[in-house]
Amino acid sequence: MRIVRHHTYGPPGVLRSEEAPPPVCGPGDVLVRSEAIGVDHADVQRRRGAFPLGAPPLPHCPSADVCGTVVEVGTGVDTVTPGTRVTVWNAPNAYAEYVAAPAARVVAVPDGLDTAEATVLGATGRVAVNLLHTARLAPGETVLVHSGAGAIGHLAVQAARLLGAGRVLATAGSPPKLDFARSLGADAAVDYTASDWPERVAEAAGGDGVDVILDGVGGKQLVTDIALLAPFGRLVCFGGSGGDTQQPDIPVLDLLGMRQITGFSMPVFVKGRPDLARRTVSDLLRWLTEGTLRPVIHARVPLDEAARAHELLEERRASGRVVLVP
């Protein structure tokens, strides 16, 4: 089979298409023929050796959300059968024609759902929704989604509304992306490259500030976020796509206004809140089937051109999701 890996850290060109044996379907696993593979900004950081939690060992093939068809099931698996179309969240060695993963990471895909769009049933869509659950979003509250045109952000903008937010704000880095966020339901979109973006967010929020902030950018922006929170506001930090591996010291005195900050980890959330995690999947399936949640596919890139997919993300040219197609 074809698999894309990198044997050194560096620019997109280090990604190489190679031949390798298909993965083995072990007990409790499913083997899936890939049809669409999600590409995330974390893949870019790992390829560069700049992932905030550490560079991956080499050679490296990213883990990712994969939609495809089950071709084999391991012993003990009775939840899916060969021929079932599924999405696998965070499949290991995912930039490949075939992936093997635990059956617990698989969800069946409804008929009629576009294969590329179905990749959001993996980690990307679940993170977008579970961030809001982590923030304990209440009906009528104001939500700010940073990078609101990104793979996770554009889903979080929509999910916030579906979960009852009264006002949804987004940040993005260009006029087309600002328009994109507004087209998905953001009440206001603010250019984060402007020096006065915090003032613009505060003005758009009105009142005492923002109730919930979702921040996957990290770095010094976190300190600014805290200042934007209303009393009893909650900031959820879930990544460092801004590339600043030196996280700032959080001024504790800024939290005394009943502001809260927490981190997010998908594996920890699934383990600690299994009922809520299952409900999130049910909600995603329902919203996708009803058409109330609209995943936007910016580009479908051939697997052998994975470097081009990474360029789209690295150069901040993608609005929505980028997928690889074997």
mmCIF file of C-alpha atoms in Angstrom:
data_model
loop_
_atom_site.group_PDB
_atom_site.id
_atom_site.type_symbol
_atom_site.label_atom_id
_atom_site.label_comp_id
_atom_site.label_asym_id
_atom_site.label_seq_id
_atom_site.Cartn_x
_atom_site.Cartn_y
_atom_site.Cartn_z
ATOM 1 C CA MET A 1 0.000 0.000 0.000
ATOM 2 C CA ARG A 2 0.971 3.663 -0.258
ATOM 3 C CA ILE A 3 1.848 5.534 2.927
ATOM 4 C CA VAL A 4 3.163 9.070 3.408
ATOM 5 C CA ARG A 5 5.893 9.573 5.994
ATOM 6 C CA HIS A 6 8.747 11.892 6.802
ATOM 7 C CA HIS A 7 12.174 10.665 7.882
ATOM 8 C CA THR A 8 13.400 14.064 9.000
ATOM 9 C CA TYR A 9 11.810 17.256 10.314
ATOM 10 C CA GLY A 10 11.451 20.164 7.975
ATOM 11 C CA PRO A 11 9.336 21.867 5.281
ATOM 12 C CA PRO A 12 6.410 20.182 3.516
ATOM 13 C CA GLY A 13 8.751 18.594 0.993
ATOM 14 C CA VAL A 14 10.056 16.127 3.592
ATOM 15 C CA LEU A 15 6.764 14.219 3.216
ATOM 16 C CA ARG A 16 7.329 11.215 0.941
ATOM 17 C CA SER A 17 4.969 8.653 -0.539
ATOM 18 C CA GLU A 18 6.350 5.139 0.034
ATOM 19 C CA GLU A 19 5.302 1.523 -0.284
ATOM 20 C CA ALA A 20 4.626 -0.485 2.869
ATOM 21 C CA PRO A 21 2.714 -3.613 3.896
ATOM 22 C CA PRO A 22 -0.867 -2.986 5.022
ATOM 23 C CA PRO A 23 -1.260 -2.822 8.821
ATOM 24 C CA VAL A 24 -2.209 -5.960 10.695
ATOM 25 C CA CYS A 25 -5.758 -6.143 12.034
ATOM 26 C CA GLY A 26 -5.259 -7.382 15.592
ATOM 27 C CA PRO A 27 -7.790 -8.492 18.211
ATOM 28 C CA GLY A 28 -10.335 -5.767 18.861
ATOM 29 C CA ASP A 29 -9.226 -3.842 15.771
ATOM 30 C CA VAL A 30 -10.776 -2.947 12.439
ATOM 31 C CA LEU A 31 -8.939 -2.585 9.146
ATOM 32 C CA VAL A 32 -10.285 0.254 7.017
ATOM 33 C CA ARG A 33 -9.638 1.137 3.376
ATOM 34 C CA SER A 34 -9.176 4.908 3.502
ATOM 35 C CA GLU A 35 -11.300 7.200 1.329
ATOM 36 C CA ALA A 36 -10.694 10.577 3.021
ATOM 37 C CA ILE A 37 -8.045 11.559 5.560
ATOM 38 C CA GLY A 38 -8.266 14.744 7.599
ATOM 39 C CA VAL A 39 -5.234 17.040 7.763
ATOM 40 C CA ASP A 40 -4.781 19.162 10.884
ATOM 41 C CA HIS A 41 -2.433 21.923 11.943
ATOM 42 C CA ALA A 42 -0.923 19.619 14.567
ATOM 43 C CA ASP A 43 0.326 17.465 11.668
ATOM 44 C CA VAL A 44 2.209 20.498 10.356
ATOM 45 C CA GLN A 45 3.802 21.160 13.742
ATOM 46 C CA ARG A 46 4.879 17.544 14.177
ATOM 47 C CA ARG A 47 6.378 17.479 10.680
ATOM 48 C CA ARG A 48 8.417 20.543 11.546
ATOM 49 C CA GLY A 49 9.484 19.036 14.886
ATOM 50 C CA ALA A 50 7.787 21.951 16.629
ATOM 51 C CA PHE A 51 4.813 20.298 18.323
ATOM 52 C CA PRO A 52 4.347 21.873 21.795
ATOM 53 C CA LEU A 53 4.235 18.449 23.489
ATOM 54 C CA GLY A 54 7.397 17.249 21.758
ATOM 55 C CA ALA A 55 8.555 16.096 18.338
ATOM 56 C CA PRO A 56 7.410 12.616 17.252
ATOM 57 C CA PRO A 57 9.919 9.811 16.714
ATOM 58 C CA LEU A 58 11.108 9.285 13.145
ATOM 59 C CA PRO A 59 10.090 8.060 10.668
ATOM 60 C CA HIS A 60 6.670 9.508 11.303
ATOM 61 C CA CYS A 61 3.247 9.137 9.704
ATOM 62 C CA PRO A 62 0.568 11.383 11.255
ATOM 63 C CA SER A 63 -2.427 10.131 13.193
ATOM 64 C CA ALA A 64 -5.651 11.586 11.803
ATOM 65 C CA ASP A 65 -9.388 11.195 11.300
ATOM 66 C CA VAL A 66 -10.110 8.742 8.489
ATOM 67 C CA CYS A 67 -13.332 7.898 6.689
ATOM 68 C CA GLY A 68 -13.449 4.687 4.690
ATOM 69 C CA THR A 69 -14.834 1.178 4.429
ATOM 70 C CA VAL A 70 -14.176 -1.704 6.814
ATOM 71 C CA VAL A 71 -12.438 -4.570 5.032
ATOM 72 C CA GLU A 72 -11.598 -6.768 8.031
ATOM 73 C CA VAL A 73 -12.437 -7.008 11.728
ATOM 74 C CA GLY A 74 -10.340 -8.600 14.453
ATOM 75 C CA THR A 75 -11.479 -11.177 16.954
ATOM 76 C CA GLY A 76 -13.924 -9.877 19.511
ATOM 77 C CA VAL A 77 -15.321 -7.125 17.275
ATOM 78 C CA ASP A 78 -19.102 -7.273 16.854
ATOM 79 C CA THR A 79 -19.970 -3.585 16.489
ATOM 80 C CA VAL A 80 -19.151 -3.320 12.762
ATOM 81 C CA THR A 81 -18.803 -5.733 9.865
ATOM 82 C CA PRO A 82 -16.818 -5.682 6.626
ATOM 83 C CA GLY A 83 -18.449 -3.382 4.105
ATOM 84 C CA THR A 84 -19.548 -0.825 6.715
ATOM 85 C CA ARG A 85 -18.576 2.766 5.976
ATOM 86 C CA VAL A 86 -17.005 4.299 9.082
ATOM 87 C CA THR A 87 -14.995 7.181 10.468
ATOM 88 C CA VAL A 88 -12.025 6.417 12.703
ATOM 89 C CA TRP A 89 -10.959 9.120 15.103
ATOM 90 C CA ASN A 90 -7.234 9.657 15.473
ATOM 91 C CA ALA A 91 -6.248 6.583 13.481
ATOM 92 C CA PRO A 92 -2.509 5.806 13.774
ATOM 93 C CA ASN A 93 -0.358 5.990 10.619
ATOM 94 C CA ALA A 94 -3.314 7.611 8.897
ATOM 95 C CA TYR A 95 -1.724 9.047 5.742
ATOM 96 C CA ALA A 96 -2.121 5.687 4.035
ATOM 97 C CA GLU A 97 -4.404 3.599 1.851
ATOM 98 C CA TYR A 98 -5.285 1.340 4.803
ATOM 99 C CA VAL A 99 -5.451 2.016 8.547
ATOM 100 C CA ALA A 100 -5.966 -0.269 11.523
ATOM 101 C CA ALA A 101 -7.428 1.048 14.770
ATOM 102 C CA PRO A 102 -9.344 -0.156 17.830
ATOM 103 C CA ALA A 103 -13.034 -0.703 17.106
ATOM 104 C CA ALA A 104 -13.805 1.645 20.015
ATOM 105 C CA ARG A 105 -12.531 4.512 17.837
ATOM 106 C CA VAL A 106 -14.951 3.781 15.014
ATOM 107 C CA VAL A 107 -18.383 5.244 14.276
ATOM 108 C CA ALA A 108 -20.629 4.124 11.419
ATOM 109 C CA VAL A 109 -21.298 6.792 8.780
ATOM 110 C CA PRO A 110 -24.918 7.389 7.692
ATOM 111 C CA ASP A 111 -25.848 6.783 4.053
ATOM 112 C CA GLY A 112 -25.728 9.900 1.947
ATOM 113 C CA LEU A 113 -23.108 11.703 4.017
ATOM 114 C CA ASP A 114 -20.160 12.921 1.962
ATOM 115 C CA THR A 115 -17.001 10.954 2.744
ATOM 116 C CA ALA A 116 -14.790 13.997 3.262
ATOM 117 C CA GLU A 117 -17.415 15.701 5.422
ATOM 118 C CA ALA A 118 -17.762 12.514 7.475
ATOM 119 C CA THR A 119 -14.178 12.889 8.710
ATOM 120 C CA VAL A 120 -15.479 15.484 11.193
ATOM 121 C CA LEU A 121 -17.116 12.597 13.076
ATOM 122 C CA GLY A 122 -13.576 11.888 14.228
ATOM 123 C CA ALA A 123 -11.561 14.014 16.623
ATOM 124 C CA THR A 124 -12.114 17.307 14.795
ATOM 125 C CA GLY A 125 -15.870 17.493 15.277
ATOM 126 C CA ARG A 126 -15.761 15.931 18.708
ATOM 127 C CA VAL A 127 -13.171 18.413 19.911
ATOM 128 C CA ALA A 128 -15.225 21.340 18.590
ATOM 129 C CA VAL A 129 -18.304 20.229 20.543
ATOM 130 C CA ASN A 130 -16.565 18.913 23.645
ATOM 131 C CA LEU A 131 -14.684 22.178 24.088
ATOM 132 C CA LEU A 132 -18.075 23.819 24.583
ATOM 133 C CA HIS A 133 -19.128 21.104 27.019
ATOM 134 C CA THR A 134 -15.861 21.594 28.903
ATOM 135 C CA ALA A 135 -16.672 25.307 29.099
ATOM 136 C CA ARG A 136 -20.143 24.460 30.454
ATOM 137 C CA LEU A 137 -21.785 26.716 27.894
ATOM 138 C CA ALA A 138 -25.159 27.952 29.119
ATOM 139 C CA PRO A 139 -28.022 29.176 26.910
ATOM 140 C CA GLY A 140 -27.705 32.812 25.924
ATOM 141 C CA GLU A 141 -24.000 33.173 26.715
ATOM 142 C CA THR A 142 -21.448 34.875 24.473
ATOM 143 C CA VAL A 143 -18.778 32.652 22.911
ATOM 144 C CA LEU A 144 -15.509 33.669 21.253
ATOM 145 C CA VAL A 145 -13.909 31.128 18.906
ATOM 146 C CA HIS A 146 -10.335 31.890 17.936
ATOM 147 C CA SER A 147 -9.322 30.792 14.422
ATOM 148 C CA GLY A 148 -12.996 30.597 13.584
ATOM 149 C CA ALA A 149 -12.290 29.678 9.960
ATOM 150 C CA GLY A 150 -10.108 26.682 10.820
ATOM 151 C CA ALA A 151 -10.919 22.974 10.759
ATOM 152 C CA ILE A 152 -12.058 22.946 14.392
ATOM 153 C CA GLY A 153 -13.027 26.607 14.637
ATOM 154 C CA HIS A 154 -15.562 26.627 11.799
ATOM 155 C CA LEU A 155 -17.357 23.713 13.437
ATOM 156 C CA ALA A 156 -17.202 25.289 16.909
ATOM 157 C CA VAL A 157 -18.817 28.481 15.577
ATOM 158 C CA GLN A 158 -21.781 26.438 14.371
ATOM 159 C CA ALA A 159 -21.896 24.103 17.381
ATOM 160 C CA ALA A 160 -21.967 27.049 19.789
ATOM 161 C CA ARG A 161 -25.164 28.241 18.154
ATOM 162 C CA LEU A 162 -26.657 24.751 18.137
ATOM 163 C CA LEU A 163 -25.912 24.406 21.849
ATOM 164 C CA GLY A 164 -27.698 27.645 22.687
ATOM 165 C CA ALA A 165 -25.123 30.438 22.617
ATOM 166 C CA GLY A 166 -26.749 33.863 22.475
ATOM 167 C CA ARG A 167 -23.888 35.563 20.654
ATOM 168 C CA VAL A 168 -21.015 33.964 18.723
ATOM 169 C CA LEU A 169 -17.812 35.852 17.927
ATOM 170 C CA ALA A 170 -14.871 34.634 15.888
ATOM 171 C CA THR A 171 -11.358 35.740 15.036
ATOM 172 C CA ALA A 172 -9.645 35.118 11.705
ATOM 173 C CA GLY A 173 -6.675 36.520 9.814
ATOM 174 C CA SER A 174 -7.983 37.769 6.468
ATOM 175 C CA PRO A 175 -11.107 39.399 4.978
ATOM 176 C CA PRO A 176 -12.181 36.189 3.153
ATOM 177 C CA LYS A 177 -11.864 34.187 6.370
ATOM 178 C CA LEU A 178 -13.802 36.809 8.302
ATOM 179 C CA ASP A 179 -16.590 36.595 5.715
ATOM 180 C CA PHE A 180 -16.411 32.798 5.935
ATOM 181 C CA ALA A 181 -16.892 32.816 9.717
ATOM 182 C CA ARG A 182 -19.839 35.184 9.405
ATOM 183 C CA SER A 183 -21.388 32.959 6.722
ATOM 184 C CA LEU A 184 -21.405 30.104 9.230
ATOM 185 C CA GLY A 185 -23.281 32.114 11.853
ATOM 186 C CA ALA A 186 -20.755 34.266 13.677
ATOM 187 C CA ASP A 187 -22.449 37.483 14.787
ATOM 188 C CA ALA A 188 -19.137 39.335 14.510
ATOM 189 C CA ALA A 189 -15.714 38.421 13.157
ATOM 190 C CA VAL A 190 -12.527 40.230 14.160
ATOM 191 C CA ASP A 191 -9.178 40.322 12.368
ATOM 192 C CA TYR A 192 -6.627 39.020 14.869
ATOM 193 C CA THR A 193 -3.775 40.617 12.905
ATOM 194 C CA ALA A 194 -5.068 44.077 13.900
ATOM 195 C CA SER A 195 -3.304 45.581 16.916
ATOM 196 C CA ASP A 196 -6.629 46.553 18.487
ATOM 197 C CA TRP A 197 -8.332 43.187 18.051
ATOM 198 C CA PRO A 198 -9.008 42.798 21.815
ATOM 199 C CA GLU A 199 -10.838 46.118 21.880
ATOM 200 C CA ARG A 200 -12.896 45.070 18.859
ATOM 201 C CA VAL A 201 -13.824 41.786 20.541
ATOM 202 C CA ALA A 202 -14.803 43.570 23.742
ATOM 203 C CA GLU A 203 -16.980 45.986 21.775
ATOM 204 C CA ALA A 204 -18.661 43.131 19.874
ATOM 205 C CA ALA A 205 -19.280 41.218 23.114
ATOM 206 C CA GLY A 206 -20.797 44.150 24.937
ATOM 207 C CA GLY A 207 -21.789 43.918 28.564
ATOM 208 C CA ASP A 208 -19.121 42.651 30.946
ATOM 209 C CA GLY A 209 -17.176 40.638 28.375
ATOM 210 C CA VAL A 210 -17.080 37.146 26.892
ATOM 211 C CA ASP A 211 -18.525 34.188 28.778
ATOM 212 C CA VAL A 212 -16.657 31.433 26.935
ATOM 213 C CA ILE A 213 -13.418 31.583 24.933
ATOM 214 C CA LEU A 214 -12.051 28.649 22.919
ATOM 215 C CA ASP A 215 -8.334 29.123 22.235
ATOM 216 C CA GLY A 216 -6.247 26.707 20.181
ATOM 217 C CA VAL A 217 -3.602 29.338 19.400
ATOM 218 C CA GLY A 218 -1.917 29.610 22.797
ATOM 219 C CA GLY A 219 1.107 31.736 23.586
ATOM 220 C CA LYS A 220 0.808 35.288 24.856
ATOM 221 C CA GLN A 221 -2.746 35.498 23.510
ATOM 222 C CA LEU A 222 -3.916 33.547 26.549
ATOM 223 C CA VAL A 223 -3.172 36.510 28.815
ATOM 224 C CA THR A 224 -5.222 38.793 26.577
ATOM 225 C CA ASP A 225 -8.044 36.249 26.561
ATOM 226 C CA ILE A 226 -8.275 36.296 30.342
ATOM 227 C CA ALA A 227 -8.759 40.061 30.301
ATOM 228 C CA LEU A 228 -11.654 39.646 27.857
ATOM 229 C CA LEU A 229 -13.555 37.243 30.105
ATOM 230 C CA ALA A 230 -16.677 38.381 31.896
ATOM 231 C CA PRO A 231 -17.074 37.562 35.592
ATOM 232 C CA PHE A 232 -17.523 33.790 35.864
ATOM 233 C CA GLY A 233 -16.194 33.492 32.284
ATOM 234 C CA ARG A 234 -14.333 30.359 31.177
ATOM 235 C CA LEU A 235 -11.326 30.060 28.887
ATOM 236 C CA VAL A 236 -10.577 26.631 27.386
ATOM 237 C CA CYS A 237 -7.079 26.203 25.948
ATOM 238 C CA PHE A 238 -6.667 23.276 23.570
ATOM 239 C CA GLY A 239 -3.527 23.822 21.523
ATOM 240 C CA GLY A 240 -0.670 25.976 20.357
ATOM 241 C CA SER A 241 -1.221 26.526 16.645
ATOM 242 C CA GLY A 242 0.367 29.962 16.973
ATOM 243 C CA GLY A 243 3.721 28.212 17.240
ATOM 244 C CA ASP A 244 4.737 29.824 20.543
ATOM 245 C CA THR A 245 6.106 26.945 22.597
ATOM 246 C CA GLN A 246 6.922 29.321 25.493
ATOM 247 C CA GLN A 247 3.595 29.566 27.224
ATOM 248 C CA PRO A 248 3.157 32.734 29.322
ATOM 249 C CA ASP A 249 2.903 33.002 33.056
ATOM 250 C CA ILE A 250 -0.768 33.417 33.910
ATOM 251 C CA PRO A 251 -1.290 36.456 36.160
ATOM 252 C CA VAL A 252 -3.228 34.957 39.042
ATOM 253 C CA LEU A 253 -4.619 38.326 40.083
ATOM 254 C CA ASP A 254 -6.417 38.518 36.732
ATOM 255 C CA LEU A 255 -8.403 35.434 37.760
ATOM 256 C CA LEU A 256 -9.741 37.021 40.928
ATOM 257 C CA GLY A 257 -12.669 38.463 38.984
ATOM 258 C CA MET A 258 -14.164 34.928 39.036
ATOM 259 C CA ARG A 259 -12.512 34.072 35.729
ATOM 260 C CA GLN A 260 -11.494 30.488 35.012
ATOM 261 C CA ILE A 261 -8.983 28.823 32.685
ATOM 262 C CA THR A 262 -8.733 25.127 31.882
ATOM 263 C CA GLY A 263 -7.059 22.866 29.363
ATOM 264 C CA PHE A 264 -8.588 20.219 27.132
ATOM 265 C CA SER A 265 -7.486 16.715 26.152
ATOM 266 C CA MET A 266 -9.678 14.520 24.006
ATOM 267 C CA PRO A 267 -8.465 11.181 25.489
ATOM 268 C CA VAL A 268 -8.886 12.485 29.038
ATOM 269 C CA PHE A 269 -12.352 13.857 28.239
ATOM 270 C CA VAL A 270 -13.493 10.554 26.698
ATOM 271 C CA LYS A 271 -12.190 8.574 29.671
ATOM 272 C CA GLY A 272 -13.552 10.910 32.327
ATOM 273 C CA ARG A 273 -16.893 11.828 30.724
ATOM 274 C CA PRO A 274 -17.852 8.778 28.636
ATOM 275 C CA ASP A 275 -21.602 9.504 28.667
ATOM 276 C CA LEU A 276 -21.102 13.059 27.466
ATOM 277 C CA ALA A 277 -18.590 11.883 24.858
ATOM 278 C CA ARG A 278 -21.163 9.425 23.483
ATOM 279 C CA ARG A 279 -23.821 12.131 23.438
ATOM 280 C CA THR A 280 -21.489 14.339 21.421
ATOM 281 C CA VAL A 281 -21.221 11.661 18.733
ATOM 282 C CA SER A 282 -25.009 11.306 18.657
ATOM 283 C CA ASP A 283 -25.400 15.072 18.338
ATOM 284 C CA LEU A 284 -22.857 15.249 15.519
ATOM 285 C CA LEU A 285 -24.592 12.451 13.627
ATOM 286 C CA ARG A 286 -27.962 14.162 14.021
ATOM 287 C CA TRP A 287 -26.717 17.610 13.038
ATOM 288 C CA LEU A 288 -24.874 16.279 9.996
ATOM 289 C CA THR A 289 -27.907 14.265 8.876
ATOM 290 C CA GLU A 290 -30.252 17.234 9.386
ATOM 291 C CA GLY A 291 -27.819 19.603 7.697
ATOM 292 C CA THR A 292 -27.739 21.958 10.685
ATOM 293 C CA LEU A 293 -23.960 21.480 10.997
ATOM 294 C CA ARG A 294 -22.140 22.158 7.733
ATOM 295 C CA PRO A 295 -18.564 20.915 7.445
ATOM 296 C CA VAL A 296 -16.760 22.883 4.745
ATOM 297 C CA ILE A 297 -14.124 21.056 2.710
ATOM 298 C CA HIS A 298 -11.593 23.589 1.479
ATOM 299 C CA ALA A 299 -9.626 21.107 -0.633
ATOM 300 C CA ARG A 300 -9.438 17.415 -1.489
ATOM 301 C CA VAL A 301 -5.774 16.694 -2.168
ATOM 302 C CA PRO A 302 -4.376 13.413 -3.586
ATOM 303 C CA LEU A 303 -2.506 11.384 -0.969
ATOM 304 C CA ASP A 304 0.716 11.578 -2.968
ATOM 305 C CA GLU A 305 0.497 15.384 -2.760
ATOM 306 C CA ALA A 306 0.333 15.549 1.030
ATOM 307 C CA ALA A 307 3.007 18.245 0.969
ATOM 308 C CA ARG A 308 0.564 20.537 -0.861
ATOM 309 C CA ALA A 309 -2.071 19.928 1.797
ATOM 310 C CA HIS A 310 0.423 20.924 4.476
ATOM 311 C CA GLU A 311 1.296 24.070 2.547
ATOM 312 C CA LEU A 312 -2.358 25.114 2.570
ATOM 313 C CA LEU A 313 -2.425 24.923 6.356
ATOM 314 C CA GLU A 314 1.054 26.283 6.978
ATOM 315 C CA GLU A 315 0.387 29.319 4.808
ATOM 316 C CA ARG A 316 -3.018 29.857 6.461
ATOM 317 C CA ARG A 317 -4.828 29.584 3.128
ATOM 318 C CA ALA A 318 -7.450 27.015 4.131
ATOM 319 C CA SER A 319 -10.956 27.861 5.331
ATOM 320 C CA GLY A 320 -12.573 24.751 6.781
ATOM 321 C CA ARG A 321 -11.107 21.281 6.390
ATOM 322 C CA VAL A 322 -8.411 19.908 4.108
ATOM 323 C CA VAL A 323 -8.513 16.187 3.335
ATOM 324 C CA LEU A 324 -6.250 13.737 1.553
ATOM 325 C CA VAL A 325 -7.789 11.320 -0.934
ATOM 326 C CA PRO A 326 -5.930 8.036 -1.632
#
